[in-house]
PDB file of N, CA and C in Angstrom:
ATOM      1  N   MET R   1       0.852  -1.167   0.000  1.00 63.00           N
ATOM      2  CA  MET R   1       0.000   0.000   0.000  1.00 63.00           C
ATOM      3  C   MET R   1       0.897   1.229   0.000  1.00 63.00           C
ATOM      4  N   ALA R   2       0.761   2.039  -1.004  1.00 73.00           N
ATOM      5  CA  ALA R   2       1.568   3.246  -1.134  1.00 73.00           C
ATOM      6  C   ALA R   2       0.916   4.412  -0.390  1.00 73.00           C
ATOM      7  N   LYS R   3       1.737   5.325   0.007  1.00 76.00           N
ATOM      8  CA  LYS R   3       1.232   6.523   0.671  1.00 76.00           C
ATOM      9  C   LYS R   3       0.691   7.467  -0.396  1.00 76.00           C
ATOM     10  N   LEU R   4      -0.552   7.848  -0.247  1.00 75.00           N
ATOM     11  CA  LEU R   4      -1.212   8.699  -1.233  1.00 75.00           C
ATOM     12  C   LEU R   4      -1.134  10.160  -0.816  1.00 75.00           C
ATOM     13  N   SER R   5      -1.062  11.016  -1.813  1.00 78.00           N
ATOM     14  CA  SER R   5      -1.126  12.443  -1.520  1.00 78.00           C
ATOM     15  C   SER R   5      -2.572  12.803  -1.199  1.00 78.00           C
ATOM     16  N   LYS R   6      -2.764  13.994  -0.719  1.00 76.00           N
ATOM     17  CA  LYS R   6      -4.103  14.452  -0.353  1.00 76.00           C
ATOM     18  C   LYS R   6      -5.027  14.416  -1.571  1.00 76.00           C
ATOM     19  N   GLU R   7      -4.538  14.903  -2.694  1.00 81.00           N
ATOM     20  CA  GLU R   7      -5.351  14.949  -3.912  1.00 81.00           C
ATOM     21  C   GLU R   7      -5.698  13.553  -4.415  1.00 81.00           C
ATOM     22  N   GLU R   8      -4.722  12.648  -4.364  1.00 83.00           N
ATOM     23  CA  GLU R   8      -4.966  11.270  -4.813  1.00 83.00           C
ATOM     24  C   GLU R   8      -6.005  10.578  -3.938  1.00 83.00           C
ATOM     25  N   LEU R   9      -5.925  10.800  -2.648  1.00 80.00           N
ATOM     26  CA  LEU R   9      -6.883  10.198  -1.730  1.00 80.00           C
ATOM     27  C   LEU R   9      -8.289  10.737  -1.964  1.00 80.00           C
ATOM     28  N   LEU R  10      -8.399  12.032  -2.148  1.00 78.00           N
ATOM     29  CA  LEU R  10      -9.713  12.633  -2.403  1.00 78.00           C
ATOM     30  C   LEU R  10     -10.311  12.102  -3.710  1.00 78.00           C
ATOM     31  N   LYS R  11      -9.493  11.968  -4.723  1.00 83.00           N
ATOM     32  CA  LYS R  11      -9.970  11.447  -6.012  1.00 83.00           C
ATOM     33  C   LYS R  11     -10.435  10.002  -5.870  1.00 83.00           C
ATOM     34  N   LYS R  12      -9.669   9.194  -5.145  1.00 83.00           N
ATOM     35  CA  LYS R  12     -10.018   7.789  -4.953  1.00 83.00           C
ATOM     36  C   LYS R  12     -11.343   7.650  -4.212  1.00 83.00           C
ATOM     37  N   ILE R  13     -11.552   8.453  -3.194  1.00 79.00           N
ATOM     38  CA  ILE R  13     -12.810   8.395  -2.436  1.00 79.00           C
ATOM     39  C   ILE R  13     -13.977   8.815  -3.307  1.00 79.00           C
ATOM     40  N   SER R  14     -13.794   9.886  -4.068  1.00 79.00           N
ATOM     41  CA  SER R  14     -14.900  10.339  -4.916  1.00 79.00           C
ATOM     42  C   SER R  14     -15.250   9.310  -5.993  1.00 79.00           C
ATOM     43  N   GLU R  15     -14.278   8.515  -6.422  1.00 82.00           N
ATOM     44  CA  GLU R  15     -14.540   7.463  -7.418  1.00 82.00           C
ATOM     45  C   GLU R  15     -15.218   6.250  -6.795  1.00 82.00           C
ATOM     46  N   LYS R  16     -14.817   5.867  -5.592  1.00 80.00           N
ATOM     47  CA  LYS R  16     -15.289   4.620  -4.970  1.00 80.00           C
ATOM     48  C   LYS R  16     -16.629   4.762  -4.256  1.00 80.00           C
ATOM     49  N   VAL R  17     -16.878   5.896  -3.634  1.00 78.00           N
ATOM     50  CA  VAL R  17     -18.091   6.079  -2.841  1.00 78.00           C
ATOM     51  C   VAL R  17     -19.190   6.607  -3.759  1.00 78.00           C
ATOM     52  N   LEU R  18     -20.269   5.847  -3.832  1.00 78.00           N
ATOM     53  CA  LEU R  18     -21.351   6.199  -4.741  1.00 78.00           C
ATOM     54  C   LEU R  18     -22.358   7.162  -4.123  1.00 78.00           C
ATOM     55  N   ASP R  19     -22.506   7.126  -2.831  1.00 80.00           N
ATOM     56  CA  ASP R  19     -23.437   8.023  -2.141  1.00 80.00           C
ATOM     57  C   ASP R  19     -22.820   9.424  -2.066  1.00 80.00           C
ATOM     58  N   ASN R  20     -23.469  10.384  -2.688  1.00 81.00           N
ATOM     59  CA  ASN R  20     -22.904  11.737  -2.757  1.00 81.00           C
ATOM     60  C   ASN R  20     -22.778  12.401  -1.394  1.00 81.00           C
ATOM     61  N   ASP R  21     -23.751  12.209  -0.521  1.00 83.00           N
ATOM     62  CA  ASP R  21     -23.692  12.824   0.805  1.00 83.00           C
ATOM     63  C   ASP R  21     -22.516  12.269   1.600  1.00 83.00           C
ATOM     64  N   LEU R  22     -22.368  10.947   1.564  1.00 84.00           N
ATOM     65  CA  LEU R  22     -21.265  10.293   2.264  1.00 84.00           C
ATOM     66  C   LEU R  22     -19.923  10.722   1.665  1.00 84.00           C
ATOM     67  N   SER R  23     -19.871  10.807   0.368  1.00 81.00           N
ATOM     68  CA  SER R  23     -18.648  11.214  -0.322  1.00 81.00           C
ATOM     69  C   SER R  23     -18.234  12.626   0.090  1.00 81.00           C
ATOM     70  N   VAL R  24     -19.165  13.549   0.094  1.00 83.00           N
ATOM     71  CA  VAL R  24     -18.873  14.924   0.478  1.00 83.00           C
ATOM     72  C   VAL R  24     -18.416  14.989   1.932  1.00 83.00           C
ATOM     73  N   GLU R  25     -19.085  14.239   2.795  1.00 85.00           N
ATOM     74  CA  GLU R  25     -18.723  14.228   4.217  1.00 85.00           C
ATOM     75  C   GLU R  25     -17.302  13.701   4.409  1.00 85.00           C
ATOM     76  N   LEU R  26     -16.988  12.601   3.744  1.00 84.00           N
ATOM     77  CA  LEU R  26     -15.643  12.030   3.857  1.00 84.00           C
ATOM     78  C   LEU R  26     -14.585  12.975   3.286  1.00 84.00           C
ATOM     79  N   LEU R  27     -14.876  13.583   2.160  1.00 81.00           N
ATOM     80  CA  LEU R  27     -13.919  14.513   1.555  1.00 81.00           C
ATOM     81  C   LEU R  27     -13.649  15.703   2.466  1.00 81.00           C
ATOM     82  N   GLU R  28     -14.675  16.226   3.104  1.00 84.00           N
ATOM     83  CA  GLU R  28     -14.499  17.340   4.037  1.00 84.00           C
ATOM     84  C   GLU R  28     -13.672  16.922   5.248  1.00 84.00           C
ATOM     85  N   ASP R  29     -13.986  15.729   5.786  1.00 82.00           N
ATOM     86  CA  ASP R  29     -13.243  15.240   6.954  1.00 82.00           C
ATOM     87  C   ASP R  29     -11.767  15.039   6.627  1.00 82.00           C
ATOM     88  N   ILE R  30     -11.491  14.460   5.489  1.00 79.00           N
ATOM     89  CA  ILE R  30     -10.099  14.205   5.102  1.00 79.00           C
ATOM     90  C   ILE R  30      -9.364  15.520   4.875  1.00 79.00           C
ATOM     91  N   THR R  31     -10.012  16.440   4.190  1.00 79.00           N
ATOM     92  CA  THR R  31      -9.386  17.735   3.931  1.00 79.00           C
ATOM     93  C   THR R  31      -9.052  18.444   5.238  1.00 79.00           C
ATOM     94  N   ASP R  32      -9.994  18.477   6.160  1.00 77.00           N
ATOM     95  CA  ASP R  32      -9.763  19.135   7.448  1.00 77.00           C
ATOM     96  C   ASP R  32      -8.670  18.427   8.248  1.00 77.00           C
ATOM     97  N   SER R  33      -8.705  17.107   8.254  1.00 76.00           N
ATOM     98  CA  SER R  33      -7.730  16.333   9.028  1.00 76.00           C
ATOM     99  C   SER R  33      -6.323  16.487   8.477  1.00 76.00           C
ATOM    100  N   MET R  34      -6.187  16.430   7.176  1.00 73.00           N
ATOM    101  CA  MET R  34      -4.855  16.525   6.576  1.00 73.00           C
ATOM    102  C   MET R  34      -4.287  17.931   6.717  1.00 73.00           C
ATOM    103  N   ASP R  35      -5.117  18.943   6.653  1.00 67.00           N
ATOM    104  CA  ASP R  35      -4.634  20.306   6.814  1.00 67.00           C
ATOM    105  C   ASP R  35      -4.125  20.536   8.227  1.00 67.00           C
ATOM    106  N   VAL R  36      -4.809  19.984   9.205  1.00 61.00           N
ATOM    107  CA  VAL R  36      -4.388  20.139  10.601  1.00 61.00           C
ATOM    108  C   VAL R  36      -3.059  19.442  10.832  1.00 61.00           C
ATOM    109  N   SER R  37      -2.917  18.215  10.331  1.00 61.00           N
ATOM    110  CA  SER R  37      -1.669  17.488  10.561  1.00 61.00           C
ATOM    111  C   SER R  37      -0.509  18.159   9.842  1.00 61.00           C
ATOM    112  N   ASP R  38      -0.769  18.725   8.660  1.00 66.00           N
ATOM    113  CA  ASP R  38       0.287  19.421   7.952  1.00 66.00           C
ATOM    114  C   ASP R  38       0.746  20.651   8.734  1.00 66.00           C
ATOM    115  N   ASP R  39      -0.194  21.401   9.286  1.00 72.00           N
ATOM    116  CA  ASP R  39       0.161  22.579  10.072  1.00 72.00           C
ATOM    117  C   ASP R  39       0.929  22.201  11.334  1.00 72.00           C
ATOM    118  N   ALA R  40       0.494  21.144  11.991  1.00 77.00           N
ATOM    119  CA  ALA R  40       1.179  20.696  13.199  1.00 77.00           C
ATOM    120  C   ALA R  40       2.595  20.220  12.867  1.00 77.00           C
ATOM    121  N   GLU R  41       2.730  19.490  11.770  1.00 80.00           N
ATOM    122  CA  GLU R  41       4.051  19.019  11.365  1.00 80.00           C
ATOM    123  C   GLU R  41       4.955  20.192  10.989  1.00 80.00           C
ATOM    124  N   LYS R  42       4.395  21.169  10.274  1.00 83.00           N
ATOM    125  CA  LYS R  42       5.182  22.334   9.896  1.00 83.00           C
ATOM    126  C   LYS R  42       5.692  23.062  11.128  1.00 83.00           C
ATOM    127  N   GLN R  43       4.823  23.243  12.102  1.00 86.00           N
ATOM    128  CA  GLN R  43       5.215  23.956  13.320  1.00 86.00           C
ATOM    129  C   GLN R  43       6.288  23.182  14.070  1.00 86.00           C
ATOM    130  N   ALA R  44       6.132  21.862  14.160  1.00 88.00           N
ATOM    131  CA  ALA R  44       7.135  21.046  14.849  1.00 88.00           C
ATOM    132  C   ALA R  44       8.482  21.134  14.139  1.00 88.00           C
ATOM    133  N   LEU R  45       8.457  21.093  12.815  1.00 89.00           N
ATOM    134  CA  LEU R  45       9.704  21.195  12.059  1.00 89.00           C
ATOM    135  C   LEU R  45      10.329  22.578  12.196  1.00 89.00           C
ATOM    136  N   GLN R  46       9.508  23.621  12.190  1.00 92.00           N
ATOM    137  CA  GLN R  46      10.035  24.970  12.363  1.00 92.00           C
ATOM    138  C   GLN R  46      10.662  25.147  13.745  1.00 92.00           C
ATOM    139  N   ASP R  47      10.048  24.565  14.757  1.00 94.00           N
ATOM    140  CA  ASP R  47      10.612  24.634  16.108  1.00 94.00           C
ATOM    141  C   ASP R  47      11.955  23.923  16.170  1.00 94.00           C
ATOM    142  N   LYS R  48      12.021  22.751  15.550  1.00 94.00           N
ATOM    143  CA  LYS R  48      13.264  21.970  15.544  1.00 94.00           C
ATOM    144  C   LYS R  48      14.362  22.714  14.783  1.00 94.00           C
ATOM    145  N   ILE R  49      13.992  23.323  13.656  1.00 94.00           N
ATOM    146  CA  ILE R  49      14.967  24.088  12.874  1.00 94.00           C
ATOM    147  C   ILE R  49      15.503  25.260  13.694  1.00 94.00           C
ATOM    148  N   ALA R  50      14.621  25.966  14.378  1.00 95.00           N
ATOM    149  CA  ALA R  50      15.047  27.101  15.204  1.00 95.00           C
ATOM    150  C   ALA R  50      15.979  26.644  16.318  1.00 95.00           C
ATOM    151  N   GLU R  51      15.670  25.516  16.921  1.00 95.00           N
ATOM    152  CA  GLU R  51      16.511  24.975  17.994  1.00 95.00           C
ATOM    153  C   GLU R  51      17.899  24.619  17.458  1.00 95.00           C
ATOM    154  N   LEU R  52      17.938  23.949  16.306  1.00 95.00           N
ATOM    155  CA  LEU R  52      19.219  23.552  15.727  1.00 95.00           C
ATOM    156  C   LEU R  52      20.029  24.763  15.266  1.00 95.00           C
ATOM    157  N   GLU R  53      19.364  25.778  14.751  1.00 96.00           N
ATOM    158  CA  GLU R  53      20.075  26.994  14.344  1.00 96.00           C
ATOM    159  C   GLU R  53      20.696  27.699  15.541  1.00 96.00           C
ATOM    160  N   SER R  54      19.986  27.717  16.663  1.00 95.00           N
ATOM    161  CA  SER R  54      20.553  28.356  17.857  1.00 95.00           C
ATOM    162  C   SER R  54      21.753  27.558  18.378  1.00 95.00           C
ATOM    163  N   LYS R  55      21.675  26.231  18.323  1.00 95.00           N
ATOM    164  CA  LYS R  55      22.814  25.410  18.733  1.00 95.00           C
ATOM    165  C   LYS R  55      24.007  25.634  17.814  1.00 95.00           C
ATOM    166  N   LEU R  56      23.735  25.781  16.518  1.00 95.00           N
ATOM    167  CA  LEU R  56      24.801  26.036  15.561  1.00 95.00           C
ATOM    168  C   LEU R  56      25.491  27.357  15.862  1.00 95.00           C
ATOM    169  N   GLU R  57      24.717  28.379  16.150  1.00 95.00           N
ATOM    170  CA  GLU R  57      25.299  29.679  16.470  1.00 95.00           C
ATOM    171  C   GLU R  57      26.144  29.610  17.740  1.00 95.00           C
ATOM    172  N   GLU R  58      25.685  28.854  18.739  1.00 95.00           N
ATOM    173  CA  GLU R  58      26.462  28.689  19.971  1.00 95.00           C
ATOM    174  C   GLU R  58      27.783  27.997  19.683  1.00 95.00           C
ATOM    175  N   LEU R  59      27.735  26.950  18.859  1.00 93.00           N
ATOM    176  CA  LEU R  59      28.955  26.224  18.529  1.00 93.00           C
ATOM    177  C   LEU R  59      29.925  27.095  17.739  1.00 93.00           C
ATOM    178  N   LYS R  60      29.404  27.896  16.823  1.00 92.00           N
ATOM    179  CA  LYS R  60      30.258  28.811  16.063  1.00 92.00           C
ATOM    180  C   LYS R  60      30.940  29.806  16.999  1.00 92.00           C
ATOM    181  N   ALA R  61      30.172  30.343  17.943  1.00 92.00           N
ATOM    182  CA  ALA R  61      30.719  31.312  18.883  1.00 92.00           C
ATOM    183  C   ALA R  61      31.806  30.672  19.753  1.00 92.00           C
ATOM    184  N   LYS R  62      31.559  29.465  20.231  1.00 91.00           N
ATOM    185  CA  LYS R  62      32.558  28.767  21.043  1.00 91.00           C
ATOM    186  C   LYS R  62      33.823  28.480  20.234  1.00 91.00           C
ATOM    187  N   TYR R  63      33.641  28.084  18.975  1.00 89.00           N
ATOM    188  CA  TYR R  63      34.784  27.778  18.116  1.00 89.00           C
ATOM    189  C   TYR R  63      35.629  29.021  17.887  1.00 89.00           C
ATOM    190  N   LYS R  64      34.962  30.136  17.565  1.00 88.00           N
ATOM    191  CA  LYS R  64      35.693  31.380  17.349  1.00 88.00           C
ATOM    192  C   LYS R  64      36.400  31.821  18.619  1.00 88.00           C
ATOM    193  N   GLU R  65      35.700  31.722  19.735  1.00 89.00           N
ATOM    194  CA  GLU R  65      36.266  32.139  21.015  1.00 89.00           C
ATOM    195  C   GLU R  65      37.493  31.302  21.357  1.00 89.00           C
ATOM    196  N   ARG R  66      37.432  30.044  21.033  1.00 87.00           N
ATOM    197  CA  ARG R  66      38.526  29.136  21.351  1.00 87.00           C
ATOM    198  C   ARG R  66      39.811  29.532  20.631  1.00 87.00           C
ATOM    199  N   PHE R  67      39.688  29.935  19.368  1.00 84.00           N
ATOM    200  CA  PHE R  67      40.880  30.217  18.589  1.00 84.00           C
ATOM    201  C   PHE R  67      41.249  31.702  18.512  1.00 84.00           C
ATOM    202  N   LEU R  68      40.322  32.571  18.788  1.00 82.00           N
ATOM    203  CA  LEU R  68      40.600  33.993  18.629  1.00 82.00           C
ATOM    204  C   LEU R  68      40.939  34.706  19.929  1.00 82.00           C
ATOM    205  N   THR R  69      40.732  34.088  21.062  1.00 79.00           N
ATOM    206  CA  THR R  69      41.071  34.736  22.320  1.00 79.00           C
ATOM    207  C   THR R  69      42.452  34.288  22.763  1.00 79.00           C
ATOM    208  N   ASN R  70      43.158  35.192  23.400  1.00 69.00           N
ATOM    209  CA  ASN R  70      44.487  34.875  23.929  1.00 69.00           C
ATOM    210  C   ASN R  70      44.346  34.503  25.390  1.00 69.00           C
ATOM    211  N   ASP R  71      44.244  33.234  25.640  1.00 59.00           N
ATOM    212  CA  ASP R  71      44.090  32.747  27.006  1.00 59.00           C
ATOM    213  C   ASP R  71      45.474  32.375  27.524  1.00 59.00           C
ATOM    214  N   LYS R  72      45.981  33.155  28.485  1.00 56.00           N
ATOM    215  CA  LYS R  72      47.335  32.921  28.977  1.00 56.00           C
ATOM    216  C   LYS R  72      47.370  31.866  30.073  1.00 56.00           C
ATOM    217  N   SER R  73      46.226  31.365  30.482  1.00 56.00           N
ATOM    218  CA  SER R  73      46.217  30.342  31.520  1.00 56.00           C
ATOM    219  C   SER R  73      46.740  29.015  30.979  1.00 56.00           C
ATOM    220  N   GLU R  74      46.691  28.878  29.679  1.00 56.00           N
ATOM    221  CA  GLU R  74      47.187  27.644  29.072  1.00 56.00           C
ATOM    222  C   GLU R  74      48.537  27.911  28.414  1.00 56.00           C
ATOM    223  N   GLU R  75      49.552  28.174  29.232  1.00 57.00           N
ATOM    224  CA  GLU R  75      50.880  28.420  28.698  1.00 57.00           C
ATOM    225  C   GLU R  75      51.492  27.098  28.273  1.00 57.00           C
ATOM    226  N   PRO R  76      52.233  27.111  27.200  1.00 58.00           N
ATOM    227  CA  PRO R  76      52.855  25.848  26.763  1.00 58.00           C
ATOM    228  C   PRO R  76      53.881  25.391  27.783  1.00 58.00           C
ATOM    229  N   GLU R  77      53.952  24.114  27.924  1.00 65.00           N
ATOM    230  CA  GLU R  77      54.889  23.545  28.889  1.00 65.00           C
ATOM    231  C   GLU R  77      56.307  23.642  28.344  1.00 65.00           C
ATOM    232  N   GLU R  78      57.239  23.879  29.258  1.00 66.00           N
ATOM    233  CA  GLU R  78      58.634  23.926  28.845  1.00 66.00           C
ATOM    234  C   GLU R  78      59.110  22.498  28.602  1.00 66.00           C
ATOM    235  N   PRO R  79      59.862  22.312  27.541  1.00 64.00           N
ATOM    236  CA  PRO R  79      60.340  20.948  27.273  1.00 64.00           C
ATOM    237  C   PRO R  79      61.272  20.481  28.385  1.00 64.00           C
ATOM    238  N   GLU R  80      61.145  19.249  28.708  1.00 69.00           N
ATOM    239  CA  GLU R  80      61.989  18.689  29.760  1.00 69.00           C
ATOM    240  C   GLU R  80      63.398  18.484  29.232  1.00 69.00           C
ATOM    241  N   GLU R  81      64.349  18.745  30.108  1.00 67.00           N
ATOM    242  CA  GLU R  81      65.740  18.519  29.718  1.00 67.00           C
ATOM    243  C   GLU R  81      66.005  17.021  29.775  1.00 67.00           C
ATOM    244  N   PRO R  82      66.766  16.541  28.831  1.00 62.00           N
ATOM    245  CA  PRO R  82      67.053  15.100  28.853  1.00 62.00           C
ATOM    246  C   PRO R  82      67.810  14.728  30.123  1.00 62.00           C
ATOM    247  N   LYS R  83      67.462  13.629  30.663  1.00 67.00           N
ATOM    248  CA  LYS R  83      68.105  13.161  31.887  1.00 67.00           C
ATOM    249  C   LYS R  83      69.472  12.581  31.543  1.00 67.00           C
ATOM    250  N   GLU R  84      70.402  12.889  32.419  1.00 67.00           N
ATOM    251  CA  GLU R  84      71.746  12.344  32.209  1.00 67.00           C
ATOM    252  C   GLU R  84      71.763  10.915  32.723  1.00 67.00           C
ATOM    253  N   GLU R  85      72.164  10.041  31.877  1.00 71.00           N
ATOM    254  CA  GLU R  85      72.249   8.644  32.274  1.00 71.00           C
ATOM    255  C   GLU R  85      73.715   8.298  32.508  1.00 71.00           C
ATOM    256  N   ASN R  86      73.916   7.404  33.396  1.00 72.00           N
ATOM    257  CA  ASN R  86      75.274   6.938  33.640  1.00 72.00           C
ATOM    258  C   ASN R  86      75.661   5.989  32.516  1.00 72.00           C
ATOM    259  N   ILE R  87      76.491   6.493  31.671  1.00 72.00           N
ATOM    260  CA  ILE R  87      76.960   5.674  30.561  1.00 72.00           C
ATOM    261  C   ILE R  87      78.306   5.104  30.959  1.00 72.00           C
ATOM    262  N   ILE R  88      78.380   3.823  30.898  1.00 72.00           N
ATOM    263  CA  ILE R  88      79.613   3.142  31.245  1.00 72.00           C
ATOM    264  C   ILE R  88      80.330   2.790  29.948  1.00 72.00           C
ATOM    265  N   ASP R  89      81.504   3.304  29.853  1.00 70.00           N
ATOM    266  CA  ASP R  89      82.306   3.008  28.662  1.00 70.00           C
ATOM    267  C   ASP R  89      83.025   1.692  28.903  1.00 70.00           C
ATOM    268  N   ILE R  90      83.079   0.879  27.945  1.00 73.00           N
ATOM    269  CA  ILE R  90      83.690  -0.443  28.068  1.00 73.00           C
ATOM    270  C   ILE R  90      85.183  -0.302  28.359  1.00 73.00           C
ATOM    271  N   LYS R  91      85.797   0.708  27.860  1.00 74.00           N
ATOM    272  CA  LYS R  91      87.233   0.903  28.066  1.00 74.00           C
ATOM    273  C   LYS R  91      87.552   1.205  29.514  1.00 74.00           C
ATOM    274  N   GLU R  92      86.580   1.747  30.239  1.00 67.00           N
ATOM    275  CA  GLU R  92      86.806   2.082  31.639  1.00 67.00           C
ATOM    276  C   GLU R  92      86.829   0.861  32.522  1.00 67.00           C
ATOM    277  N   ILE R  93      86.330  -0.216  32.076  1.00 64.00           N
ATOM    278  CA  ILE R  93      86.239  -1.408  32.916  1.00 64.00           C
ATOM    279  C   ILE R  93      87.519  -2.143  32.936  1.00 64.00           C
TER     280      ILE R  93
END
């Protein structure tokens, strides 16, 4: 069973239902129901898009702040001096 568009569903009902009163009632119900669900879905998607856009802006700001600010609390560590090891020369033995 394929998912039908609103227009396809309305056409199918008008073809299959022979009683005109019933057909009109069903067509009105479907039209009203599908319009409501479309509006609700649109609003949910718009809310999600707005939320994701705000998160994106926060991440951009954090990224810029990370690389563009001079934070002196993170000073590079001084390289360690190599440790002197006791090297025994064979000739000394």
